[in-house]
PDB file of C-alpha atoms in Angstrom:
ATOM      1  CA  UNK A  19      19.964  24.123  -6.852  1.00  0.00           C
ATOM      2  CA  UNK A  20      21.959  24.009 -10.317  1.00  0.00           C
ATOM      3  CA  UNK A  21      24.499  26.052  -9.781  1.00  0.00           C
ATOM      4  CA  UNK A  22      26.842  23.318  -9.357  1.00  0.00           C
ATOM      5  CA  UNK A  23      26.014  21.649 -12.838  1.00  0.00           C
ATOM      6  CA  UNK A  24      27.878  22.196 -15.000  1.00  0.00           C
ATOM      7  CA  UNK A  25      26.365  21.551 -18.218  1.00  0.00           C
ATOM      8  CA  UNK A  26      22.324  21.119 -19.031  1.00  0.00           C
ATOM      9  CA  UNK A  27      22.673  17.821 -19.190  1.00  0.00           C
ATOM     10  CA  UNK A  28      24.442  17.400 -15.598  1.00  0.00           C
ATOM     11  CA  UNK A  29      21.063  19.409 -14.414  1.00  0.00           C
ATOM     12  CA  UNK A  30      18.627  17.344 -15.857  1.00  0.00           C
ATOM     13  CA  UNK A  31      20.093  14.264 -14.256  1.00  0.00           C
ATOM     14  CA  UNK A  32      19.956  16.253 -10.930  1.00  0.00           C
ATOM     15  CA  UNK A  33      16.323  17.111 -11.670  1.00  0.00           C
ATOM     16  CA  UNK A  34      15.336  13.408 -12.592  1.00  0.00           C
ATOM     17  CA  UNK A  35      16.877  12.558  -9.805  1.00  0.00           C
ATOM     18  CA  UNK A  36      14.850  14.762  -7.270  1.00  0.00           C
ATOM     19  CA  UNK A  37      10.678  14.205  -6.377  1.00  0.00           C
ATOM     20  CA  UNK A  38      10.656  17.513  -5.622  1.00  0.00           C
ATOM     21  CA  UNK A  39       8.646  18.977  -7.424  1.00  0.00           C
ATOM     22  CA  UNK A  40      10.003  22.065  -7.295  1.00  0.00           C
ATOM     23  CA  UNK A  41      13.286  21.372  -7.907  1.00  0.00           C
ATOM     24  CA  UNK A  42      11.767  20.264 -11.529  1.00  0.00           C
ATOM     25  CA  UNK A  43       9.536  22.693 -11.817  1.00  0.00           C
ATOM     26  CA  UNK A  44      13.127  25.270 -11.297  1.00  0.00           C
ATOM     27  CA  UNK A  45      14.812  22.862 -13.890  1.00  0.00           C
ATOM     28  CA  UNK A  46      12.374  24.294 -16.547  1.00  0.00           C
ATOM     29  CA  UNK A  47      12.489  27.415 -15.609  1.00  0.00           C
ATOM     30  CA  UNK A  48      16.685  27.571 -15.631  1.00  0.00           C
ATOM     31  CA  UNK A  49      17.170  26.106 -18.726  1.00  0.00           C
ATOM     32  CA  UNK A  50      13.744  26.883 -21.259  1.00  0.00           C
ATOM     33  CA  UNK A  51      15.858  26.284 -24.702  1.00  0.00           C
ATOM     34  CA  UNK A  52      16.927  22.023 -22.757  1.00  0.00           C
ATOM     35  CA  UNK A  53      16.321  19.158 -25.311  1.00  0.00           C
ATOM     36  CA  UNK A  54      12.555  18.842 -26.150  1.00  0.00           C
ATOM     37  CA  UNK A  55      13.406  15.162 -24.401  1.00  0.00           C
ATOM     38  CA  UNK A  56      14.022  16.561 -21.002  1.00  0.00           C
ATOM     39  CA  UNK A  57      11.431  19.082 -20.816  1.00  0.00           C
ATOM     40  CA  UNK A  58       9.164  16.316 -21.667  1.00  0.00           C
ATOM     41  CA  UNK A  59      10.468  13.820 -19.389  1.00  0.00           C
ATOM     42  CA  UNK A  60      10.834  16.746 -15.704  1.00  0.00           C
ATOM     43  CA  UNK A  61       6.401  17.667 -17.154  1.00  0.00           C
ATOM     44  CA  UNK A  62       5.555  14.399 -16.764  1.00  0.00           C
ATOM     45  CA  UNK A  63       7.862  13.938 -13.844  1.00  0.00           C
ATOM     46  CA  UNK A  64       6.073  16.794 -12.603  1.00  0.00           C
ATOM     47  CA  UNK A  65       2.556  15.037 -13.756  1.00  0.00           C
ATOM     48  CA  UNK A  66       3.581  12.164 -11.530  1.00  0.00           C
ATOM     49  CA  UNK A  67       4.333  14.080  -8.806  1.00  0.00           C
ATOM     50  CA  UNK A  68       1.240  15.610  -8.534  1.00  0.00           C
ATOM     51  CA  UNK A  69      -0.660  12.176  -9.042  1.00  0.00           C
ATOM     52  CA  UNK A  70       0.523  11.115  -6.059  1.00  0.00           C
ATOM     53  CA  UNK A  71      -0.153  13.966  -4.505  1.00  0.00           C
ATOM     54  CA  UNK A  72      -3.887  14.183  -5.624  1.00  0.00           C
ATOM     55  CA  UNK A  73      -4.639  10.297  -4.788  1.00  0.00           C
ATOM     56  CA  UNK A  74      -3.392  10.456  -1.335  1.00  0.00           C
ATOM     57  CA  UNK A  75      -5.483  13.636  -0.342  1.00  0.00           C
ATOM     58  CA  UNK A  76      -8.876  13.724   0.701  1.00  0.00           C
ATOM     59  CA  UNK A  77      -9.171  17.917  -0.484  1.00  0.00           C
ATOM     60  CA  UNK A  78     -11.350  18.533  -3.501  1.00  0.00           C
ATOM     61  CA  UNK A  79      -9.149  22.018  -3.814  1.00  0.00           C
ATOM     62  CA  UNK A  80      -6.028  19.722  -4.559  1.00  0.00           C
ATOM     63  CA  UNK A  81      -8.237  17.423  -6.893  1.00  0.00           C
ATOM     64  CA  UNK A  82      -9.053  20.340  -8.642  1.00  0.00           C
ATOM     65  CA  UNK A  83      -6.230  22.126  -9.216  1.00  0.00           C
ATOM     66  CA  UNK A  84      -4.647  18.820 -10.762  1.00  0.00           C
ATOM     67  CA  UNK A  85      -8.010  18.487 -13.006  1.00  0.00           C
ATOM     68  CA  UNK A  86      -7.218  21.930 -13.941  1.00  0.00           C
ATOM     69  CA  UNK A  87      -3.396  21.507 -14.830  1.00  0.00           C
ATOM     70  CA  UNK A  88      -2.994  18.567 -16.591  1.00  0.00           C
ATOM     71  CA  UNK A  89      -6.251  17.762 -18.841  1.00  0.00           C
ATOM     72  CA  UNK A  90      -3.980  15.865 -21.073  1.00  0.00           C
ATOM     73  CA  UNK A  91      -2.797  13.880 -18.517  1.00  0.00           C
ATOM     74  CA  UNK A  92      -2.989   9.834 -19.282  1.00  0.00           C
ATOM     75  CA  UNK A  93      -6.237   8.710 -18.660  1.00  0.00           C
ATOM     76  CA  UNK A  94      -6.028   6.787 -16.394  1.00  0.00           C
ATOM     77  CA  UNK A  95      -4.016   8.935 -13.941  1.00  0.00           C
ATOM     78  CA  UNK A  96      -6.729  11.734 -14.991  1.00  0.00           C
ATOM     79  CA  UNK A  97     -10.117   9.133 -14.075  1.00  0.00           C
ATOM     80  CA  UNK A  98      -8.465   8.298 -10.959  1.00  0.00           C
ATOM     81  CA  UNK A  99      -8.181  11.629 -10.174  1.00  0.00           C
ATOM     82  CA  UNK A 100     -11.494  13.064 -11.650  1.00  0.00           C
ATOM     83  CA  UNK A 101     -13.370   9.394  -9.641  1.00  0.00           C
ATOM     84  CA  UNK A 102     -11.623  10.317  -6.621  1.00  0.00           C
ATOM     85  CA  UNK A 103     -12.664  14.195  -6.649  1.00  0.00           C
ATOM     86  CA  UNK A 104     -16.511  13.098  -7.207  1.00  0.00           C
ATOM     87  CA  UNK A 105     -16.632  10.295  -4.798  1.00  0.00           C
ATOM     88  CA  UNK A 106     -15.017  13.055  -2.116  1.00  0.00           C
ATOM     89  CA  UNK A 107     -18.237  15.460  -3.214  1.00  0.00           C
ATOM     90  CA  UNK A 108     -20.556  12.885  -3.209  1.00  0.00           C
ATOM     91  CA  UNK A 109     -18.914  11.963   0.501  1.00  0.00           C
ATOM     92  CA  UNK A 110     -18.842  15.949   2.014  1.00  0.00           C
ATOM     93  CA  UNK A 111     -22.762  15.924   0.388  1.00  0.00           C
ATOM     94  CA  UNK A 112     -23.938  13.335   2.179  1.00  0.00           C
ATOM     95  CA  UNK A 113     -21.910  13.881   5.868  1.00  0.00           C
ATOM     96  CA  UNK A 114     -23.647  17.463   5.183  1.00  0.00           C
ATOM     97  CA  UNK A 115     -27.257  15.829   5.629  1.00  0.00           C
ATOM     98  CA  UNK A 116     -26.370  13.883   8.304  1.00  0.00           C
ATOM     99  CA  UNK A 117     -24.696  17.002  10.424  1.00  0.00           C
ATOM    100  CA  UNK A 118     -27.454  19.663   9.434  1.00  0.00           C
ATOM    101  CA  UNK A 119     -29.926  18.423  12.020  1.00  0.00           C
ATOM    102  CA  UNK A 120     -32.348  19.821  10.340  1.00  0.00           C
ATOM    103  CA  UNK A 121     -34.578  16.038   9.664  1.00  0.00           C
ATOM    104  CA  UNK A 122     -33.109  13.505  11.674  1.00  0.00           C
ATOM    105  CA  UNK A 123     -35.074  10.736   8.821  1.00  0.00           C
ATOM    106  CA  UNK A 124     -33.224  12.062   6.738  1.00  0.00           C
ATOM    107  CA  UNK A 125     -29.901  12.424   8.440  1.00  0.00           C
ATOM    108  CA  UNK A 126     -30.599   8.960   9.561  1.00  0.00           C
ATOM    109  CA  UNK A 127     -31.350   8.002   5.551  1.00  0.00           C
ATOM    110  CA  UNK A 128     -28.661   9.682   4.471  1.00  0.00           C
ATOM    111  CA  UNK A 129     -26.197   8.240   7.329  1.00  0.00           C
ATOM    112  CA  UNK A 130     -27.304   4.836   6.023  1.00  0.00           C
ATOM    113  CA  UNK A 131     -26.611   5.142   2.179  1.00  0.00           C
ATOM    114  CA  UNK A 132     -22.756   6.471   3.257  1.00  0.00           C
ATOM    115  CA  UNK A 133     -21.875   3.758   5.599  1.00  0.00           C
ATOM    116  CA  UNK A 134     -23.485   2.055   2.141  1.00  0.00           C
ATOM    117  CA  UNK A 135     -21.768   3.057  -0.613  1.00  0.00           C
ATOM    118  CA  UNK A 136     -18.066   4.914   1.686  1.00  0.00           C
ATOM    119  CA  UNK A 137     -17.970   2.027   4.122  1.00  0.00           C
ATOM    120  CA  UNK A 138     -14.205   3.113   4.302  1.00  0.00           C
ATOM    121  CA  UNK A 139     -14.618   6.474   3.456  1.00  0.00           C
ATOM    122  CA  UNK A 140     -13.602   9.719   5.589  1.00  0.00           C
ATOM    123  CA  UNK A 141     -16.269   9.801   7.585  1.00  0.00           C
ATOM    124  CA  UNK A 142     -16.834   6.535   8.484  1.00  0.00           C
ATOM    125  CA  UNK A 143     -16.388   6.672  11.763  1.00  0.00           C
ATOM    126  CA  UNK A 144     -18.411   9.781  12.713  1.00  0.00           C
ATOM    127  CA  UNK A 145     -21.200   8.656  10.777  1.00  0.00           C
ATOM    128  CA  UNK A 146     -20.732   4.816  12.785  1.00  0.00           C
ATOM    129  CA  UNK A 147     -21.102   7.244  15.758  1.00  0.00           C
ATOM    130  CA  UNK A 148     -24.175   9.079  14.603  1.00  0.00           C
ATOM    131  CA  UNK A 149     -26.105   5.960  13.507  1.00  0.00           C
ATOM    132  CA  UNK A 150     -25.175   4.028  16.639  1.00  0.00           C
ATOM    133  CA  UNK A 151     -26.532   7.377  18.719  1.00  0.00           C
ATOM    134  CA  UNK A 152     -29.602   7.518  17.294  1.00  0.00           C
ATOM    135  CA  UNK A 153     -30.200   3.788  18.030  1.00  0.00           C
ATOM    136  CA  UNK A 154     -29.893   3.960  21.234  1.00  0.00           C
ATOM    137  CA  UNK A 155     -31.489   6.905  21.669  1.00  0.00           C
ATOM    138  CA  UNK A 156     -34.861   4.992  19.586  1.00  0.00           C
ATOM    139  CA  UNK A 157     -34.132   1.757  21.342  1.00  0.00           C
ATOM    140  CA  UNK A 158     -34.169   3.746  24.581  1.00  0.00           C
ATOM    141  CA  UNK A 159     -37.222   5.800  23.547  1.00  0.00           C
ATOM    142  CA  UNK A 160     -39.080   2.489  22.319  1.00  0.00           C
ATOM    143  CA  UNK A 161     -38.466   0.587  25.678  1.00  0.00           C
ATOM    144  CA  UNK A 162     -39.861   4.210  28.297  1.00  0.00           C
ATOM    145  CA  UNK A 163     -42.918   3.434  25.610  1.00  0.00           C
ATOM    146  CA  UNK A 164     -43.522  -0.245  27.184  1.00  0.00           C
ATOM    147  CA  UNK A 165     -42.856   0.157  30.363  1.00  0.00           C
ATOM    148  CA  UNK A 166     -44.586   3.158  30.447  1.00  0.00           C
ATOM    149  CA  UNK A 167     -47.750   2.813  32.149  1.00  0.00           C
ATOM    150  CA  UNK A 168     -51.080   3.699  30.689  1.00  0.00           C
ATOM    151  CA  UNK A 169     -52.973   6.581  31.135  1.00  0.00           C
ATOM    152  CA  UNK A 170     -56.590   5.867  31.537  1.00  0.00           C
ATOM    153  CA  UNK A 171     -59.109   8.873  30.107  1.00  0.00           C
ATOM    154  CA  UNK A 172     -61.764   8.972  31.801  1.00  0.00           C
TER     155      UNK A 172
END
């Protein structure tokens, strides 16, 4: 991409006008002797682009990669990504409890906790459906028991 550029300054302008992370990395590789100000600006833009990607994803690996790559990121960015990772981990843990099928009471309690803590979470639709399904079955079971004739033991 920089072959048409006449100077490092032109390449820098081309890189800064791009939102493509690969172009930004390519500038750093092709111009290792660029002025520190240029290299720092490119590095900052890379961090900002990676931050946007991290905040747009629901993938713990991507969030972890950002935290590992940018331990000295602006505090707000680092904290936002860390909080999102912890929130996503919490959602995954609760959802795992809900879907493991081992204990319906524990699953239902986890579902209620999930909806209380993450009403707009990534599994909210599935968790709502689970709660409704359990509630429906519970109501049907209760109604069935109410209308069943008692067995007389003699």
